[in-house]
Amino acid sequence: MKQMPFVAALLLQSTVLCAADLGTNEPHPFEQPSTAYLQKFAKPGEKIFVYERYDGHGGLYQREVTQLTEPVQIKSATERVINGVTYRLRGLAACPKPKITYKTEEWDCTKAVQDYDDAVYNTRASVVLCKTLVLKSQSGVPDAVSCFALVGAGNANDPYSVAYDDDSMVFFEMAAIGRNTKGKSLRPDLEHASDLGKQFQTDEAN
């Protein structure tokens, strides 16, 4: 296996996720936020967690902005523990295959997820944003969310970009898109990432 396909895939993923002008500058329940939107919450020397709840009409119902007081725990491909609270990525199933191709090698899926997301959340991120349609959390039931991170130093050598956790999990086949009882996709917005990921995994295996 060669290093180039993996690097090329990461560059492709970076190009998709870093297109700040394509992200929304306004609150939105589903769309990827722009770097400018996330920068509004950044504070020098701190890591910030933003939690947004949206109502059934797509309006912003509640926003909480707090400091990240401890590293984000990556329990699985779909579970994140942020400031002691567990969240679950919306409409995704963790690790459909126990082994995946990661960094041009075969990895245990969960360990690959932890390696990848630890670098995003705990090394490079200054702002973490998670969105949910759950208006009130239920005890013992993780809110279903989509999560994004503002990464980079904001300079010419390391410009700001937006890492989209849900998209990355699907792209690297660390998570699979769920289906309802009729077989309909629970995350049609991520189907393109899934198609690209399958091609990437095939190229890596060859």
Coordinates of C-alpha atoms in Angstrom, one line a residue:
M1 CA 0.0 0.0 0.0
K2 CA 1.2 3.5 -0.7
Q3 CA 1.1 6.7 1.4
M4 CA -0.1 8.9 -1.4
P5 CA -3.8 7.7 -1.6
F6 CA -4.2 8.4 2.1
V7 CA -2.6 11.9 1.8
A8 CA -4.7 12.6 -1.2
A9 CA -7.9 11.5 0.5
L10 CA -7.1 13.7 3.5
L11 CA -6.4 16.7 1.2
L12 CA -9.8 16.0 -0.5
Q13 CA -11.5 15.8 2.8
S14 CA -9.8 19.0 3.9
T15 CA -10.8 20.8 0.8
V16 CA -14.4 19.8 1.4
L17 CA -14.5 20.7 5.0
C18 CA -12.4 23.8 4.9
A19 CA -14.5 25.7 2.3
A20 CA -15.5 28.3 4.8
D21 CA -17.5 30.3 2.3
L22 CA -19.8 27.3 1.8
G23 CA -20.7 27.1 5.5
T24 CA -23.5 29.1 6.9
N25 CA -22.8 32.3 8.9
E26 CA -26.2 32.0 10.6
P27 CA -27.6 29.4 13.1
H28 CA -28.9 26.4 11.1
P29 CA -30.0 23.0 12.4
F30 CA -28.3 21.0 9.7
E31 CA -25.8 22.9 7.6
Q32 CA -22.1 23.1 8.3
P33 CA -21.2 26.3 10.0
S34 CA -18.6 28.6 8.5
T35 CA -15.3 29.4 10.2
A36 CA -16.5 32.9 10.8
Y37 CA -19.5 31.5 12.7
L38 CA -17.4 29.4 14.9
Q39 CA -14.8 32.2 15.4
K40 CA -17.5 34.3 17.1
F41 CA -17.3 31.9 20.1
A42 CA -13.5 31.6 20.3
K43 CA -11.6 33.0 23.3
P44 CA -7.8 33.3 23.5
G45 CA -6.2 30.5 25.5
E46 CA -9.5 28.6 26.0
K47 CA -11.3 25.7 24.4
I48 CA -15.0 26.5 24.0
F49 CA -18.0 24.2 23.7
V50 CA -21.1 25.5 22.0
Y51 CA -24.4 23.5 22.3
E52 CA -27.3 24.5 20.1
R53 CA -30.9 23.2 20.3
Y54 CA -33.2 23.7 17.4
D55 CA -37.0 23.4 17.3
G56 CA -39.1 21.6 14.7
H57 CA -39.2 24.6 12.5
G58 CA -35.5 24.9 12.3
G59 CA -35.2 27.9 14.6
L60 CA -32.5 28.2 17.3
Y61 CA -34.3 27.3 20.6
Q62 CA -31.4 27.5 23.0
R63 CA -27.6 28.0 22.9
E64 CA -25.2 27.2 25.7
V65 CA -21.6 28.4 25.5
T66 CA -19.2 27.0 28.1
Q67 CA -15.5 26.3 28.5
L68 CA -14.2 22.8 27.7
T69 CA -12.9 21.9 31.1
E70 CA -11.5 18.4 30.2
P71 CA -10.5 16.5 27.1
V72 CA -13.3 15.2 24.9
Q73 CA -13.6 11.4 25.4
I74 CA -14.1 9.3 22.2
K75 CA -16.0 6.3 23.5
S76 CA -16.9 4.9 20.1
A77 CA -17.4 6.0 16.5
T78 CA -20.6 7.7 17.5
E79 CA -20.3 8.5 21.2
R80 CA -18.6 11.7 22.5
V81 CA -18.3 12.7 26.2
I82 CA -18.0 16.4 26.4
N83 CA -17.7 18.1 29.9
G84 CA -18.9 14.8 31.4
V85 CA -22.0 14.5 29.2
T86 CA -22.4 11.8 26.6
Y87 CA -23.7 12.7 23.1
R88 CA -24.4 10.4 20.2
L89 CA -23.9 11.3 16.5
R90 CA -27.3 11.5 14.8
G91 CA -28.4 8.7 12.5
L92 CA -25.1 6.8 12.5
A93 CA -24.1 3.3 13.6
A94 CA -20.6 2.8 15.0
C95 CA -17.9 0.6 13.3
P96 CA -19.8 -1.5 10.8
K97 CA -16.6 -3.4 10.3
P98 CA -14.2 -4.3 13.2
K99 CA -11.1 -3.5 11.0
I100 CA -10.6 -0.6 8.6
T101 CA -7.8 0.8 6.5
Y102 CA -6.4 3.9 8.3
K103 CA -3.0 5.6 7.8
T104 CA -2.4 3.0 5.0
E105 CA -2.6 0.2 7.6
E106 CA -5.2 -2.1 9.1
W107 CA -6.5 -0.7 12.3
D108 CA -9.1 -1.7 14.9
C109 CA -12.0 0.6 14.0
T110 CA -12.6 2.1 17.4
K111 CA -8.9 2.7 18.0
A112 CA -8.7 4.5 14.6
V113 CA -11.6 6.6 15.6
Q114 CA -10.0 7.6 18.9
D115 CA -6.7 8.4 17.2
Y116 CA -8.3 10.5 14.6
D117 CA -10.8 12.4 16.8
D118 CA -8.4 12.9 19.6
A119 CA -6.2 14.9 17.3
V120 CA -9.3 16.9 16.1
Y121 CA -11.0 17.7 19.4
N122 CA -8.1 17.7 21.9
T123 CA -5.1 18.9 19.9
R124 CA -6.3 21.2 17.1
A125 CA -9.8 22.5 18.0
S126 CA -10.4 25.8 19.7
V127 CA -14.2 25.7 19.4
V128 CA -16.5 22.6 19.4
L129 CA -20.1 23.0 18.2
C130 CA -22.7 20.3 18.6
K131 CA -26.3 20.8 17.3
T132 CA -29.4 18.8 18.2
L133 CA -33.1 18.8 17.6
V134 CA -33.7 17.5 21.1
L135 CA -35.3 20.3 23.1
K136 CA -35.0 18.7 26.5
S137 CA -32.6 15.9 27.3
Q138 CA -33.8 12.7 28.8
S139 CA -32.0 11.1 31.7
G140 CA -29.8 8.2 30.6
V141 CA -30.4 8.9 26.9
P142 CA -27.7 10.7 25.0
D143 CA -28.9 13.6 22.8
A144 CA -28.6 12.9 19.1
V145 CA -26.2 15.5 17.7
S146 CA -24.0 16.6 14.8
C147 CA -20.6 18.0 15.8
F148 CA -18.2 20.4 14.3
A149 CA -14.8 21.8 15.4
L150 CA -12.9 25.0 14.5
V151 CA -9.3 23.8 13.9
G152 CA -6.2 25.6 12.9
A153 CA -4.2 28.5 14.2
G154 CA -5.8 31.1 12.0
N155 CA -2.6 32.1 10.1
A156 CA -1.2 31.7 6.6
N157 CA 0.6 28.4 7.5
D158 CA -2.4 26.9 9.4
P159 CA -5.6 28.7 8.4
Y160 CA -8.9 28.1 10.2
S161 CA -11.0 25.3 8.9
V162 CA -14.1 23.4 10.0
A163 CA -13.9 19.7 10.8
Y164 CA -17.2 17.9 10.5
D165 CA -17.2 14.9 12.8
D166 CA -20.2 13.1 11.3
D167 CA -18.9 13.5 7.7
S168 CA -15.4 12.2 8.7
M169 CA -16.8 9.1 10.5
V170 CA -18.8 8.2 7.4
F171 CA -16.0 9.0 4.9
F172 CA -13.4 6.8 6.7
E173 CA -16.1 4.0 7.1
M174 CA -15.7 4.4 10.9
A175 CA -19.5 4.7 11.0
A176 CA -22.3 3.7 8.8
I177 CA -25.5 5.7 7.9
G178 CA -28.5 4.2 9.6
R179 CA -31.7 3.2 7.9
N180 CA -35.3 3.3 9.0
T181 CA -37.7 0.4 8.9
K182 CA -38.4 1.1 5.2
G183 CA -34.7 1.2 4.3
K184 CA -34.6 5.0 3.9
S185 CA -31.4 6.8 4.8
L186 CA -31.4 8.6 8.1
R187 CA -28.6 10.9 6.9
P188 CA -29.1 11.6 3.2
D189 CA -26.8 14.6 3.6
L190 CA -23.9 12.2 4.2
E191 CA -24.5 9.8 1.3
H192 CA -21.9 11.5 -0.9
A193 CA -19.2 11.2 1.9
S194 CA -20.1 7.5 2.1
D195 CA -19.6 7.0 -1.6
L196 CA -16.2 8.8 -1.5
G197 CA -15.2 6.8 1.5
K198 CA -15.9 3.5 -0.2
Q199 CA -13.8 4.5 -3.2
F200 CA -11.0 5.6 -0.8
Q201 CA -11.1 2.2 1.1
T202 CA -11.0 0.3 -2.2
D203 CA -8.0 2.4 -3.5
E204 CA -6.2 1.8 -0.2
A205 CA -6.7 -1.9 -0.3
N206 CA -5.2 -2.2 -3.8

